[in-house]
Coordinates of C-alpha atoms and ligand atoms in Angstrom, one line a residue:
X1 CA 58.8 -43.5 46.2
X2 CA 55.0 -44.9 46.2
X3 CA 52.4 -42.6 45.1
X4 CA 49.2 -42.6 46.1
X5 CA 46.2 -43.6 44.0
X6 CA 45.6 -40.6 41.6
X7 CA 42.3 -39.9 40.2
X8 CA 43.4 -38.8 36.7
X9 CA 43.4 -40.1 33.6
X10 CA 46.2 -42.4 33.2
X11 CA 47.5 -40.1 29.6
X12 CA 51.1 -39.8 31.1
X13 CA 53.7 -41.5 32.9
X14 CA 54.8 -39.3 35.3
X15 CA 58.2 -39.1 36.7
X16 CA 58.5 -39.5 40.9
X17 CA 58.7 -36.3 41.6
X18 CA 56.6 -33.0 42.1
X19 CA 58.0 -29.3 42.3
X20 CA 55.9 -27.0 44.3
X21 CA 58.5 -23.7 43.4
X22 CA 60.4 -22.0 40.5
X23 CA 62.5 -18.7 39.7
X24 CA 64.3 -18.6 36.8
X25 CA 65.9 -21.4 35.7
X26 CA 65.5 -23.4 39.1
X27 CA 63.0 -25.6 40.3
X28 CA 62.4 -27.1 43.5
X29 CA 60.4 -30.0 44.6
X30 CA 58.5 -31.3 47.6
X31 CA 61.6 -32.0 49.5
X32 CA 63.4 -28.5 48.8
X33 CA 65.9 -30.4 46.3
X34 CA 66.8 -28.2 43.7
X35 CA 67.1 -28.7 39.7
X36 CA 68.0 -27.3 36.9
X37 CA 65.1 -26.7 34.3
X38 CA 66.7 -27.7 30.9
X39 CA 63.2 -28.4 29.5
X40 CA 61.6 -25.0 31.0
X41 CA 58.1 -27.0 30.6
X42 CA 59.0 -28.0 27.3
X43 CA 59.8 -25.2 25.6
X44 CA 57.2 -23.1 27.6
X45 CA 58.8 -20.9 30.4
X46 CA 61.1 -19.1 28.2
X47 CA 61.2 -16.3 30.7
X48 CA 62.1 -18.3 33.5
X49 CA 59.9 -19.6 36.3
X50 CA 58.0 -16.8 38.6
X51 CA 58.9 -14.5 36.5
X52 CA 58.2 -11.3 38.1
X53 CA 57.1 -8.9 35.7
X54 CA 54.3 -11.5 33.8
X55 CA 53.4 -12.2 37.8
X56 CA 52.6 -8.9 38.1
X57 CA 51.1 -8.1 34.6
X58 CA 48.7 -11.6 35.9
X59 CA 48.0 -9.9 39.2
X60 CA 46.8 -6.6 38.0
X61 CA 44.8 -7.7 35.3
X62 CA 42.8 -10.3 37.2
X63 CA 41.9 -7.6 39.5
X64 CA 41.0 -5.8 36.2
X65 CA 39.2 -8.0 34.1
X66 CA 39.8 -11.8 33.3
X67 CA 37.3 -12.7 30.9
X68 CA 34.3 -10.8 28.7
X69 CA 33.9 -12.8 25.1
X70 CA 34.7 -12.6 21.8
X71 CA 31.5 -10.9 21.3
X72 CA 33.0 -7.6 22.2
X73 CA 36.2 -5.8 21.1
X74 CA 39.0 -6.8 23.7
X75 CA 42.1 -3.9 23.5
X76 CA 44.7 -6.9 24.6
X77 CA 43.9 -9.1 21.8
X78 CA 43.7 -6.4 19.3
X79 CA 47.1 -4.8 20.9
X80 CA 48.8 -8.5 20.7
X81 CA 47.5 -9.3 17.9
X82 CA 49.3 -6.2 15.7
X83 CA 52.6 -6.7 17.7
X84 CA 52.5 -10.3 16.4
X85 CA 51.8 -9.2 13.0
X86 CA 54.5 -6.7 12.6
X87 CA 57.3 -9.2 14.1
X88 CA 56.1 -12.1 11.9
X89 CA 55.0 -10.5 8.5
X90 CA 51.4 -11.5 8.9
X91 CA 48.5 -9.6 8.4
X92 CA 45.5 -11.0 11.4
X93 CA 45.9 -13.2 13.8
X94 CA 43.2 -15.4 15.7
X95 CA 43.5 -16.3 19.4
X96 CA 42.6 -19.9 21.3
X97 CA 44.2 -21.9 23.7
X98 CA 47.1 -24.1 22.8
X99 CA 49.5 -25.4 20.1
X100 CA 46.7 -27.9 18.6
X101 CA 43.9 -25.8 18.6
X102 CA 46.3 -22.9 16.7
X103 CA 47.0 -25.9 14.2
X104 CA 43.2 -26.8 14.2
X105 CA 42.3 -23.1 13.2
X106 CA 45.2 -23.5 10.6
X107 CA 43.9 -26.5 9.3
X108 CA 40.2 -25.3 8.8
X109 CA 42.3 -22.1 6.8
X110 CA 43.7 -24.6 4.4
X111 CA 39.8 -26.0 4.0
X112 CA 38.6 -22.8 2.9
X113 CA 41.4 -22.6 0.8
X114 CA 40.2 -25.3 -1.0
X115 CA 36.4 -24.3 -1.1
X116 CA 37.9 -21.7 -2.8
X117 CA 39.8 -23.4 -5.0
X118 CA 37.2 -25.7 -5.9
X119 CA 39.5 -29.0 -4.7
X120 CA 36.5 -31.0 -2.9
X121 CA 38.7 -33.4 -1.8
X122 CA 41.8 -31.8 -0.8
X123 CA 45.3 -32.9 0.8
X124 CA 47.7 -30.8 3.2
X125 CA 51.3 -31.9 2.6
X126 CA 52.5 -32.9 6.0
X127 CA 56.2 -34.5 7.4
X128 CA 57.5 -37.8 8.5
X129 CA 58.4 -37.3 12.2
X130 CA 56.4 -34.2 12.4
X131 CA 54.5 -33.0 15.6
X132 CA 51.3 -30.9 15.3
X133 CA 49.3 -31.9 18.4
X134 CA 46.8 -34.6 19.9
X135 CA 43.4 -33.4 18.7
X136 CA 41.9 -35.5 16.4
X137 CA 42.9 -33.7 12.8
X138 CA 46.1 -32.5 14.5
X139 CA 47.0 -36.0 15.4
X140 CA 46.3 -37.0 11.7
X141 CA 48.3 -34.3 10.4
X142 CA 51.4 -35.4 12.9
X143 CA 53.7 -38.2 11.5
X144 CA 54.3 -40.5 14.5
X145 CA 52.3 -43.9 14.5
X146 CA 52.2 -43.6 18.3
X147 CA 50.3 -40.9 18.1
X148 CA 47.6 -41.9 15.8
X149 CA 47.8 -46.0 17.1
X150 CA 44.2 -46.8 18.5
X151 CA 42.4 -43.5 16.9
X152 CA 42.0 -44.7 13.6
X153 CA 39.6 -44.0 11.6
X154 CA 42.2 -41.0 11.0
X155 CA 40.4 -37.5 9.6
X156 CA 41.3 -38.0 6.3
X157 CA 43.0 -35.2 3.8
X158 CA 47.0 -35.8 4.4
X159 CA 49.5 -36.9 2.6
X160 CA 53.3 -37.3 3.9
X161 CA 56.4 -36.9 2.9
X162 CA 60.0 -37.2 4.5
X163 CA 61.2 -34.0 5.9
X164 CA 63.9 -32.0 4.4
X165 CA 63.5 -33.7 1.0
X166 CA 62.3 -31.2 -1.6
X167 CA 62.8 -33.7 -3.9
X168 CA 59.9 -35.9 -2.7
X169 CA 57.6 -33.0 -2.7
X170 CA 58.2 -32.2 -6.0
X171 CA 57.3 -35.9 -7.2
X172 CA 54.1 -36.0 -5.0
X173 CA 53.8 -32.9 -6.4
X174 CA 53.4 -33.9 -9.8
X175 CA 50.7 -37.1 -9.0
X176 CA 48.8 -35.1 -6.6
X177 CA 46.3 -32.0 -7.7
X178 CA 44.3 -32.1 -4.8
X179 CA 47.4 -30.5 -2.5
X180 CA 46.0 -27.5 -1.2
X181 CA 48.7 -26.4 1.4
X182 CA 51.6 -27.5 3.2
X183 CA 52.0 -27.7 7.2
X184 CA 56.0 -28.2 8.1
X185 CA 58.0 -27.2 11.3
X186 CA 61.4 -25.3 10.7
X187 CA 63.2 -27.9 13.5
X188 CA 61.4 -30.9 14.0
X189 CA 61.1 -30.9 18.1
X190 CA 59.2 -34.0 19.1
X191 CA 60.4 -35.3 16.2
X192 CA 64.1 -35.9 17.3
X193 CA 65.6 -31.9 17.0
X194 CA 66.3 -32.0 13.2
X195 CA 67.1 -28.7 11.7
X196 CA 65.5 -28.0 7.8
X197 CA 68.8 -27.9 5.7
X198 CA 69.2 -23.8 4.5
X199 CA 67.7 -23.3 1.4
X200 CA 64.8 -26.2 2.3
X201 CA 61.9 -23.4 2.9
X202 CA 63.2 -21.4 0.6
X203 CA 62.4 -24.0 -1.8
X204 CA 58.8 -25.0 -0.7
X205 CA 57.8 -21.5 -0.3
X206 CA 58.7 -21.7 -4.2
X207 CA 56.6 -24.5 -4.6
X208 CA 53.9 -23.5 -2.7
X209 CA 53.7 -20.3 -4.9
X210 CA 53.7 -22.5 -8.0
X211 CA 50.9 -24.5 -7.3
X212 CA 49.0 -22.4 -5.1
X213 CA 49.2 -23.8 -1.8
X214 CA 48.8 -21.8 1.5
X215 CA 52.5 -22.3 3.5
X216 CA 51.5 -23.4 6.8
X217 CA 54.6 -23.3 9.4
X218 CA 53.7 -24.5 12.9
X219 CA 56.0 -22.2 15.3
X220 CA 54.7 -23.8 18.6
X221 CA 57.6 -24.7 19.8
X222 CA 60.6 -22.7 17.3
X223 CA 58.5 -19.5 17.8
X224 CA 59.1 -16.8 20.2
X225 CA 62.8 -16.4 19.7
X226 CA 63.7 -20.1 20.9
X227 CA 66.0 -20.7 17.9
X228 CA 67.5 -17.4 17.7
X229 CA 65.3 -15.1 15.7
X230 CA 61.4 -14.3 16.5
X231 CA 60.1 -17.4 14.2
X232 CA 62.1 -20.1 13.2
X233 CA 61.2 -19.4 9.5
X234 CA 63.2 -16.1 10.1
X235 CA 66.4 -18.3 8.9
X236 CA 65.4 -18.4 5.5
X237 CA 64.2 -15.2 4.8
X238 CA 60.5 -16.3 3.1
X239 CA 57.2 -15.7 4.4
X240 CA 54.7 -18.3 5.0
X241 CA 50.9 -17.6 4.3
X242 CA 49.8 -19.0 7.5
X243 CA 52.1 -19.7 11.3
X244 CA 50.7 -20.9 14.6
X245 CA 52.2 -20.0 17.9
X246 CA 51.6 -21.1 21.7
X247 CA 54.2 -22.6 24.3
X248 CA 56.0 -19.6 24.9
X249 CA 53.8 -17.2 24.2
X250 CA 52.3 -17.2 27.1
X251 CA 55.5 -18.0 29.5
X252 CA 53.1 -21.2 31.3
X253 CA 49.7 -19.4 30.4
X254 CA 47.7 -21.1 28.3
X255 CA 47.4 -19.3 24.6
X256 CA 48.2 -20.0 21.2
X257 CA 47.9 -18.3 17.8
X258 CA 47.5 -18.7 14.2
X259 CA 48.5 -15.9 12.1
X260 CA 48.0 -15.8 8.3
X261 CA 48.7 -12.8 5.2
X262 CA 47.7 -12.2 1.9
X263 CA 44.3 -13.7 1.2
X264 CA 44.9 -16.5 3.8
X265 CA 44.4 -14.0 6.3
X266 CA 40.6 -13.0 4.6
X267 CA 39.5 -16.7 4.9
X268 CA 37.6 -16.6 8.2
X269 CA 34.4 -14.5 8.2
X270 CA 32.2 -14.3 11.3
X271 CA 31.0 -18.1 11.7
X272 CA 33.3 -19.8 10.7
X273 CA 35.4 -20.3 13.7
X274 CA 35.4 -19.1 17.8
X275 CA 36.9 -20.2 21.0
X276 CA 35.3 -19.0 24.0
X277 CA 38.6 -18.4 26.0
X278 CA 40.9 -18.0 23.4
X279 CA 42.2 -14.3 23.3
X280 CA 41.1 -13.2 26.6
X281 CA 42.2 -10.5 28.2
X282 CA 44.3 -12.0 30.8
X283 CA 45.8 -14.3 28.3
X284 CA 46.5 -11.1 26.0
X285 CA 47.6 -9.0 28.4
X286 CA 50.4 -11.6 29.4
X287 CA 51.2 -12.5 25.3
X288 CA 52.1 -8.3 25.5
X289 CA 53.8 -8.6 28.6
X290 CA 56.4 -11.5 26.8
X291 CA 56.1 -9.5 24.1
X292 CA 57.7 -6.4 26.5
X293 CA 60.3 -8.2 27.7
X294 CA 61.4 -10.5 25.2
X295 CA 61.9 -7.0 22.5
X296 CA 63.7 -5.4 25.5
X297 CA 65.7 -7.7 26.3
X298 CA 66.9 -8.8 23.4
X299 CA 65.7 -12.6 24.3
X300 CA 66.0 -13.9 20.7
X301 CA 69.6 -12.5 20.4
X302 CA 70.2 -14.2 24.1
X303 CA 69.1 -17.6 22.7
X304 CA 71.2 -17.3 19.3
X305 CA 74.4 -16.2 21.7
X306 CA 73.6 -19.3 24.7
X307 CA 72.6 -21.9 21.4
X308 CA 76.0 -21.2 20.2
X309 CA 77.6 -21.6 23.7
X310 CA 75.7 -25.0 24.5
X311 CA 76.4 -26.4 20.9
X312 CA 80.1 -25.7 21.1
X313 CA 80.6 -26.7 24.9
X314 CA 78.5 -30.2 24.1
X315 CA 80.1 -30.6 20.9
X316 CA 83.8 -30.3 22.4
X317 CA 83.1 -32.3 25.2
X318 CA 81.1 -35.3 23.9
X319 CA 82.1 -35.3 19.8
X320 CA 84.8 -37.8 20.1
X321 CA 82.4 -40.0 22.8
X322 CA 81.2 -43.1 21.5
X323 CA 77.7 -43.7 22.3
X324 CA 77.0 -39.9 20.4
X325 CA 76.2 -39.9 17.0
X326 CA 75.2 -36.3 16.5
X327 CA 75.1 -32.8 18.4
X328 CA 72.8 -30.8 16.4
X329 CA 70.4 -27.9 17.3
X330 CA 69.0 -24.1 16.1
X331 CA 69.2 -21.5 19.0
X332 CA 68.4 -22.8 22.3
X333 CA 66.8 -25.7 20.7
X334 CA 69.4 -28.7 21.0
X335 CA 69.6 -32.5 20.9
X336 CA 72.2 -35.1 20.8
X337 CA 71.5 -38.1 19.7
X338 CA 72.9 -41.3 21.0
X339 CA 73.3 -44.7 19.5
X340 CA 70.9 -46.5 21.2
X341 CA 68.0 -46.1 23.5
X342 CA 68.8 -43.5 26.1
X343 CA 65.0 -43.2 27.8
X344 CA 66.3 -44.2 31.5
X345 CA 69.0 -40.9 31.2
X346 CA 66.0 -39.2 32.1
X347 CA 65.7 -40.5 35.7
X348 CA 69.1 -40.0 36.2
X349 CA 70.0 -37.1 34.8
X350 CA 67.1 -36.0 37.4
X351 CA 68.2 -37.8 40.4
X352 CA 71.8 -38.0 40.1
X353 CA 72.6 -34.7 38.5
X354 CA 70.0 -32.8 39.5
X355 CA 69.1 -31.8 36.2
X356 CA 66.0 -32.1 34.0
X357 CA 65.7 -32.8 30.8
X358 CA 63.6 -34.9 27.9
X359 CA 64.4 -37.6 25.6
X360 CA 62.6 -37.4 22.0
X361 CA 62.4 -40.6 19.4
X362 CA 63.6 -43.0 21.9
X363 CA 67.5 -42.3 21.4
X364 CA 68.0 -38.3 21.4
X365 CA 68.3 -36.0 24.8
X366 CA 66.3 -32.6 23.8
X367 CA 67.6 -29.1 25.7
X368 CA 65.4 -26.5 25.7
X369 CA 66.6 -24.4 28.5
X370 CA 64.6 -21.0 29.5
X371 CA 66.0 -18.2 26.9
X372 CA 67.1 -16.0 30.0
X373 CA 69.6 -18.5 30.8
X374 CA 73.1 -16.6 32.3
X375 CA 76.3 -18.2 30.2
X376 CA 77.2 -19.9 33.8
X377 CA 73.8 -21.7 33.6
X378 CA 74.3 -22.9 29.9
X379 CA 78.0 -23.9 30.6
X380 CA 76.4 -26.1 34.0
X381 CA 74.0 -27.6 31.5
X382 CA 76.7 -28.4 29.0
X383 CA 79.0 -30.1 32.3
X384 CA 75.8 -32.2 33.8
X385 CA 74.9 -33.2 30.6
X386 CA 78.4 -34.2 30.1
X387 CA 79.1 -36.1 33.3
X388 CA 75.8 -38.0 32.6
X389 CA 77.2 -39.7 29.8
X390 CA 80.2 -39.8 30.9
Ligands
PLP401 N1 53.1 -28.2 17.3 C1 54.4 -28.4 17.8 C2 55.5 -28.2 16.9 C3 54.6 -28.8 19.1 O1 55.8 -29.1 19.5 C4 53.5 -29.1 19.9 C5 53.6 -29.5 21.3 O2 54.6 -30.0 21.7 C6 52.2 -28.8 19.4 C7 52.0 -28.4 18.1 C8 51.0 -29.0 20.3 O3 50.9 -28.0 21.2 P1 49.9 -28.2 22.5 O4 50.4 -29.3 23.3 O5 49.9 -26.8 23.2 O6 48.5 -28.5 21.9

C-alpha cells in the first residue's frame, strides 16, 4: 500500500495501516479488518478501547470544565492526587503530561536532593537497557545508545550500572559520593521485558537508605496494575521515596505523575516547577474515573490471573520450540525472546494473523494486552502468537 506524502515529522516508521475504531480489545482499520490489540497502545488502553464509562466521564466534563490553571485549586487533581497516594504509599503527588515529563519532574526532585545535601555535582544511578523517555535529561538517564546517538552533548549527572546486579551498585557505590538517588524500573519494558530478580529492590531500597539516596522507580509502564498489583514495586514489599506514572493512567489521555514521601515529597516549593496542562481537570477527572473502575473491578487481580494464563499457555506451547530462548513476564507484561532478530514478526503477525503486537531489543516479541482481557482473548493471543512462530 503507497501512502501519500505526509507532512509530519519523519520520528517513526509507521506500519501500513490505520485504525479509525476500537472497543475493548478490538481494533479495526480503514478497510473494516479487524485485530486484536496485544499492545493496547503500548501499555496504554488498559481498559480497553472506547471504553464507555471514561467516554462518558470525558463527555460530561468537557461540557463542565476542561481547563482553568494551576493557579487555582482544581477538586480532580486534589481528589486524584490522594487516591494515588493512599494506593502507592506516597505522600503528594504533581500532575503533567506524560511518562518523560513525570521522570523530568523526578529528576529535578533528585537535584534538590542534592542542594540539600550539599553534593554540587551530583549523579543518579541509572540501568543498562533502561527506558525513561526522549526529552533531553530523560534520554540521558535511559540506557539505550539509540536513543542518545546524535543528541550528544548528553545532560550530564548519570552514571550506569547493569540491571539486576546489586553487586555492581554496591562497588560504584563505594568510588562514587556524589550518588544522590537511584532511578530503576521494576520490569524493564523497552528494554527487552526483564523482570528484577525477588529480593533486587529489596536490596537497593537498603542501599539507598544507607547512603541517603532518594529511590526513584519509574512505573510508566508497570504501574496501574499492569503486572498484577497497583505498582510494580508492590512485589517486594519496600517503598520508594519517589514513583512516576502515565500510560495507563489516563486509558489514551494524555497525563502522568510523579509521586514522592518522606522529605522527597517537601522538595518542591512554589517556583520551582509547573506545567500548564498538567493536572487539569479533564485529565483528573479521567485518572479518577481509571481509578473507579480499575478498584472495582478488581483489574490488577485480572492482570495477575490472565499474566498467569498467557505465561503458562506460551510457555507450553512454544518452550520446547527452537528459535525461543526465554518466555518470561510479570502480570500482563510478557515477552519471549527469540534467538535471533524477529523485527519482520511484526508485519506478519499483523497481516497474517491479524494480531498486533511489538518487538523490543531487536529479538524479543512484547504482550501487553488491555487488563480487561476475557480468558478466551488471552488463550487467542497465546494460539496466534503460537501459529506465528510456528
Ligand atoms: N518510562 C518508561 C518505563 C516507559 O516505558 C516510557 C515509555 O514507553 C516512558 C518512561 C516515557 O513515557 P512517554 O512516552 O509518555 O513520555
Amino acid at each position: 500500500m503507497s501512502s501519500p506524502p505526509s507532512y509530519l515529522m519523519q520520528t517513526y516508521a509507521r506500519q501500513p495501516v490505520s485504525f479509525i475504531r476500537g472497543q475493548g480489545a478490538y481494533l479495526w482499520d480503514t478497510q473494516g479488518v479487524e485485530y486484536l490489540d496485544a499492545i493496547a497502545g503500548v501499555a496504554v488502553t488498559s481498559l480497553g478501547h472506547a471504553n464507555p464509562e471514561i467516554a462518558a466521564a470525558i463527555a460530561e466534563q468537557s461540557g463542565q470544565l476542561l481547563h482553568t490553571t494551576n493557579m487555582f485549586r482544581i477538586e480532580w487533581q486534589e481528589q486524584l492526587g490522594e487516591r494515588l497516594c493512599a494506593l502507592s504509599g506516597m505522600r503528594r503527588a504533581f500532575f503533567c503530561n506524560s511518562g518523560a515529563e513525570a521522570n523530568e519532574a523526578a529528576l529535578k526532585l533528585a537535584r534538590l536532593h542534592a542542594n540539600a545535601k550539599q553534593v554540587a555535582e551530583p549523579q543518579v544511578l541509572v540501568m543498562e537497557n533502561s527506558f525513561h523517555g526522549r526529552t533531553l535529561a530523560t534520554l540521558a538517564a535511559t540506557g539505550n545508545l539509540a536513543v542518545q546517538r546524535d543528541f550528544e552533548p548528553l545532560v550530564p549527572g548519570f552514571l550506569r550500572v547493569p540491571y539486576d546486579n546489586i553487586d555492581a551498585i554496591r562497588e560504584v557505590a563505594a568510588q562514587s559520593p556524589n550518588i544522590v538517588s537511584v532511578l530503576v524500573e521494576p520490569v524493564q519494558g523497552e528494554g527487552g521485558v526483564h523482570v528484577a530478580s525477588a529480593g533486587y529492590l529489596q536490596a537497593l531500597r537498603q542501599l539507598c537508605d544507607e547512603h541517603g539516596w532518594l529511590m526513584m522507580v519509574d512505573e510508566v509502564q508497570t504501574g496501574m496494575g499492569r503486572t498484577g498489583t497497583w505498582f510494580g514495586f508492590q512485589h517486594s514489599g519496600i517503598v520508594p521515596d519517589v514513583i512516576t506514572l502515565a500510560k495507563a493512567l489516563g486509558n489514551g489521555f494524555p497525563i502522568g505523575a510523579c509521586l514522592a514521601r518522606g522529605k522527597a515529597a517537601e522538595l518542591f516549593s512554589p517556583g520551582h516547577h509547573a506545567s500548564t496542562f498538567g493536572g487539569n481537570p479533564l485529565a483528573c477527572r479521567v485518572g479518577c474515573t481509571v481509578l473507579d473502575i480499575m478498584e472495582r473491578d478488581h483489574i490488577p487481580q485480572r492482570a495477575a490471573t490472565s499474566g498467569h494464563r498467557l505465561l503458562a499457555a506460551l510457555q507450553e506451547a512454544l518452550s520446547n520450540h527452537p528459535g525461543v530462548v526465554s518466555i518470561r513476564g510479570l502480570g500482563l507484561m510478557v515477552g519471549i525472546e527469540l534467538d535471533r532478530n524477529c523485527a519482520e514478526l511484526v508485519g506478519r503477525a499483523r497481516d497474517e494473523h491479524r494480531l498486533l503486537i511489538t518487538v523490543t531489543r531487536g529479538t524479543t516479541i512484547r504482550l501487553l494486552p488491555p487488563l480487561i482481557c476475557e480468558d478466551s482473548q488471552i488463550d487467542d493471543i497465546a494460539e496466534r502468537v503460537t501459529r506465528l512462530l510456528s
